[in-house]
């Protein structure tokens, strides 16, 4: 059986010029919010020893226009040496992503898994430079598997919802 003249295999542009292929592009990247605190300078520079780091990540996304999403990678770092705060860094690094023809079930995994992976190297550089400019050795965070974390949290939420649903049944 022949396909209609204006049909195309899934994901291919239609003959009439309608573009149905999925596409994603980075429009821009930027520092949305940034803070570096060195509350115990200059005394902290006299303290010997390796600092202990507490690093927290948070990812958010919002649709800011049709087919345009902002993804914000928030990184908070607190470093302490011998009970004294060495430095505190709060960075919100964001990117605007053009997202077209992405199936709904793939949009959240992209926005909360893949997009932060794309932003991370640039956010890490901003963070490392700020720590270095604050008088400390640059802090080079290890790469993070944002896709793996997204799916791990998704499974955890589904398990919690399943347990809550089972507990509610009589």
Coordinates of C-alpha atoms in Angstrom, one line a residue:
X1 CA 0.0 0.0 0.0
X2 CA 1.4 3.4 -1.0
X3 CA 1.8 6.2 1.6
X4 CA -0.1 9.4 0.9
X5 CA 1.9 12.0 -1.0
X6 CA 2.3 14.4 1.9
X7 CA 3.3 11.7 4.5
X8 CA 6.9 11.2 5.6
X9 CA 8.5 8.7 7.9
X10 CA 8.2 9.7 11.6
X11 CA 10.6 12.5 12.5
X12 CA 11.2 13.5 8.9
X13 CA 10.1 16.9 7.5
X14 CA 6.9 16.8 5.5
X15 CA 7.0 17.5 1.8
X16 CA 5.1 20.8 2.3
X17 CA 7.9 22.2 4.5
X18 CA 6.3 21.5 7.9
X19 CA 9.2 20.6 10.2
X20 CA 8.2 17.7 12.5
X21 CA 11.7 16.5 13.4
X22 CA 12.6 16.9 17.1
X23 CA 15.2 19.5 17.7
X24 CA 16.9 21.0 20.7
X25 CA 19.3 24.0 20.8
X26 CA 21.0 26.1 23.4
X27 CA 20.0 29.7 22.9
X28 CA 22.1 31.2 25.6
X29 CA 23.8 30.5 28.9
X30 CA 24.2 33.0 31.8
X31 CA 24.9 33.5 35.5
X32 CA 21.4 34.2 36.9
X33 CA 22.5 34.6 40.6
X34 CA 25.9 34.5 42.2
X35 CA 27.3 35.1 45.7
X36 CA 30.8 34.4 47.1
X37 CA 31.3 35.0 50.8
X38 CA 34.7 34.9 52.6
X39 CA 33.5 35.7 56.2
X40 CA 36.6 34.9 58.1
X41 CA 39.2 36.6 55.9
X42 CA 42.0 37.3 56.5
X43 CA 42.3 35.0 59.5
X44 CA 41.2 31.9 57.5
X45 CA 44.3 32.1 55.4
X46 CA 46.4 31.3 58.5
X47 CA 44.5 28.1 59.2
X48 CA 46.2 24.9 58.1
X49 CA 44.4 21.8 57.0
X50 CA 42.1 20.5 54.3
X51 CA 38.7 22.1 54.1
X52 CA 35.6 20.0 54.4
X53 CA 33.1 20.7 51.6
X54 CA 29.3 20.5 51.6
X55 CA 28.1 20.7 48.0
X56 CA 24.3 20.8 47.2
X57 CA 22.7 20.8 43.7
X58 CA 19.2 21.8 42.7
X59 CA 17.7 21.9 39.2
X60 CA 14.7 23.8 38.0
X61 CA 13.0 24.4 34.7
X62 CA 10.3 26.7 33.4
X63 CA 8.8 27.4 30.0
X64 CA 9.5 31.0 29.3
X65 CA 8.0 31.2 25.8
X66 CA 6.6 28.8 23.3
X67 CA 9.2 26.1 22.7
X68 CA 11.7 27.9 25.0
X69 CA 12.6 26.6 28.4
X70 CA 14.9 28.0 31.0
X71 CA 16.9 25.4 33.0
X72 CA 18.6 26.6 36.2
X73 CA 21.4 24.6 37.8
X74 CA 21.9 25.8 41.4
X75 CA 25.1 24.9 43.1
X76 CA 25.7 25.8 46.8
X77 CA 29.1 25.1 48.3
X78 CA 30.2 25.6 51.9
X79 CA 33.8 25.0 52.9
X80 CA 35.0 24.8 56.5
X81 CA 38.4 24.3 57.9
X82 CA 38.9 23.4 61.6
X83 CA 35.4 24.6 62.4
X84 CA 35.7 27.9 60.7
X85 CA 33.8 28.8 57.5
X86 CA 36.4 29.3 54.7
X87 CA 34.0 30.3 52.0
X88 CA 30.4 30.0 50.9
X89 CA 29.4 30.1 47.2
X90 CA 25.9 30.2 45.8
X91 CA 25.6 30.0 42.0
X92 CA 22.5 29.8 39.9
X93 CA 23.7 29.1 36.3
X94 CA 21.0 29.0 33.7
X95 CA 20.5 28.2 30.0
X96 CA 17.7 28.9 27.6
X97 CA 16.9 25.9 25.4
X98 CA 14.8 25.9 22.2
X99 CA 12.9 22.6 22.3
X100 CA 10.6 21.6 19.4
X101 CA 8.7 18.5 18.6
X102 CA 9.9 16.6 21.6
X103 CA 7.3 14.1 22.9
X104 CA 6.0 15.1 26.3
X105 CA 7.4 11.9 28.0
X106 CA 10.9 13.0 26.8
X107 CA 10.7 16.7 27.8
X108 CA 11.2 16.4 31.6
X109 CA 14.1 13.9 31.2
X110 CA 15.8 16.4 28.8
X111 CA 15.2 19.5 31.0
X112 CA 16.2 17.9 34.3
X113 CA 18.8 15.4 33.1
X114 CA 20.5 16.3 29.8
X115 CA 20.3 20.1 30.0
X116 CA 22.0 20.4 33.4
X117 CA 24.7 18.1 32.0
X118 CA 25.3 20.6 29.2
X119 CA 25.4 23.5 31.6
X120 CA 27.6 21.9 34.2
X121 CA 31.1 22.4 32.7
X122 CA 30.4 26.2 32.4
X123 CA 29.0 26.5 35.9
X124 CA 32.0 24.5 37.3
X125 CA 34.4 27.0 35.6
X126 CA 32.5 30.0 37.1
X127 CA 32.6 28.3 40.5
X128 CA 36.3 27.4 40.3
X129 CA 37.3 30.9 39.2
X130 CA 35.3 32.5 42.0
X131 CA 36.9 30.2 44.6
X132 CA 40.4 31.0 43.2
X133 CA 39.7 34.7 43.1
X134 CA 38.6 34.5 46.7
X135 CA 42.2 33.4 47.6
X136 CA 41.7 29.6 47.7
X137 CA 42.8 26.8 45.4
X138 CA 40.2 26.4 42.6
X139 CA 37.4 24.0 43.5
X140 CA 37.0 21.5 40.6
X141 CA 33.8 19.6 41.1
X142 CA 33.7 16.1 39.6
X143 CA 31.3 15.5 36.7
X144 CA 27.8 14.5 37.7
X145 CA 25.5 12.0 36.1
X146 CA 22.4 14.2 36.0
X147 CA 20.5 11.8 33.8
X148 CA 21.2 9.0 36.3
X149 CA 20.1 11.2 39.2
X150 CA 16.9 12.2 37.4
X151 CA 15.9 8.6 36.8
X152 CA 16.9 7.6 40.4
X153 CA 14.7 10.3 41.8
X154 CA 11.9 9.4 39.4
X155 CA 12.0 5.7 40.6
X156 CA 12.1 6.9 44.2
X157 CA 9.0 9.1 43.7
X158 CA 7.2 6.3 41.9
X159 CA 8.0 3.9 44.7
X160 CA 6.8 6.4 47.4
X161 CA 3.6 7.0 45.4
X162 CA 3.0 3.3 45.1
X163 CA 3.5 2.8 48.8
X164 CA 1.2 5.6 49.6
X165 CA -1.5 4.2 47.2
X166 CA -1.2 0.7 48.8
X167 CA -1.4 2.1 52.3
X168 CA -4.6 4.0 51.4
X169 CA -6.5 1.0 50.2
X170 CA -8.7 -1.0 52.6

